[in-house]
Structures are given as C-alpha cells and as structure tokens.
Short mmCIF file of C-alpha atoms in Angstrom, two decimals:
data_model
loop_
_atom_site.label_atom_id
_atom_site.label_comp_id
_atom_site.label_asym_id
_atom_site.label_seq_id
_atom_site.Cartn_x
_atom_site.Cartn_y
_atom_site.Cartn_z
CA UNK K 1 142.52 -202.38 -84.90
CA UNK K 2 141.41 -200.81 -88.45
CA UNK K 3 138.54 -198.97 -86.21
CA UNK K 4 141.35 -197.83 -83.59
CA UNK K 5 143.97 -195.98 -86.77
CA UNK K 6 140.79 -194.66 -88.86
CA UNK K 7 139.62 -193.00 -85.54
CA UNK K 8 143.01 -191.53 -84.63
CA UNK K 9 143.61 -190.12 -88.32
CA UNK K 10 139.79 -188.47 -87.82
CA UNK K 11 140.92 -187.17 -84.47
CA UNK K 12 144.00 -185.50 -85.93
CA UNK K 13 142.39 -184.25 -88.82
CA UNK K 14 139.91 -182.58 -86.75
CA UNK K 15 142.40 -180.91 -84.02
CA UNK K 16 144.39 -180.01 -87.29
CA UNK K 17 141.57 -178.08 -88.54
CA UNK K 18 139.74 -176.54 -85.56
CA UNK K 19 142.29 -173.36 -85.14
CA UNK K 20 141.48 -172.97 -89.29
CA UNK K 21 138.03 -173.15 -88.81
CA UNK K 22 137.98 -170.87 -85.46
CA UNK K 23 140.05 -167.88 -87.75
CA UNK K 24 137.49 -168.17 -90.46
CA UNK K 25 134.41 -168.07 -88.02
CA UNK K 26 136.32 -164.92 -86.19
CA UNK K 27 136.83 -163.29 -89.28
CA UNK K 28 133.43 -164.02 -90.62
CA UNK K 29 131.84 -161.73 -87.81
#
C-alpha cells in the first residue's frame, strides 16, 4: 500500500515537472 502512494506522488511529481523541464531544454537550444 505504502509502495502504491510513494509511486503515485513520484508519478505526479514527474508529469508536474516534464512541461518545466521541456521549456528549459527548448530554450536551452
């Protein structure tokens, strides 16, 4: 159960941050 919520809070964090990460990487080039 503890496995199932730290695995959904990664998941969020990382759909959270992929549009951040894909500006920086645009603007980088």
């Amino acid at each position: 159960m503890l496995f199932l919520i730290s695995s959904l809070v990664f998941l969020t964090i990382c759909i959270a941050f992929l549009p951040f990460n894909m500006l920086r990487m645009y603007k980088l080039q």
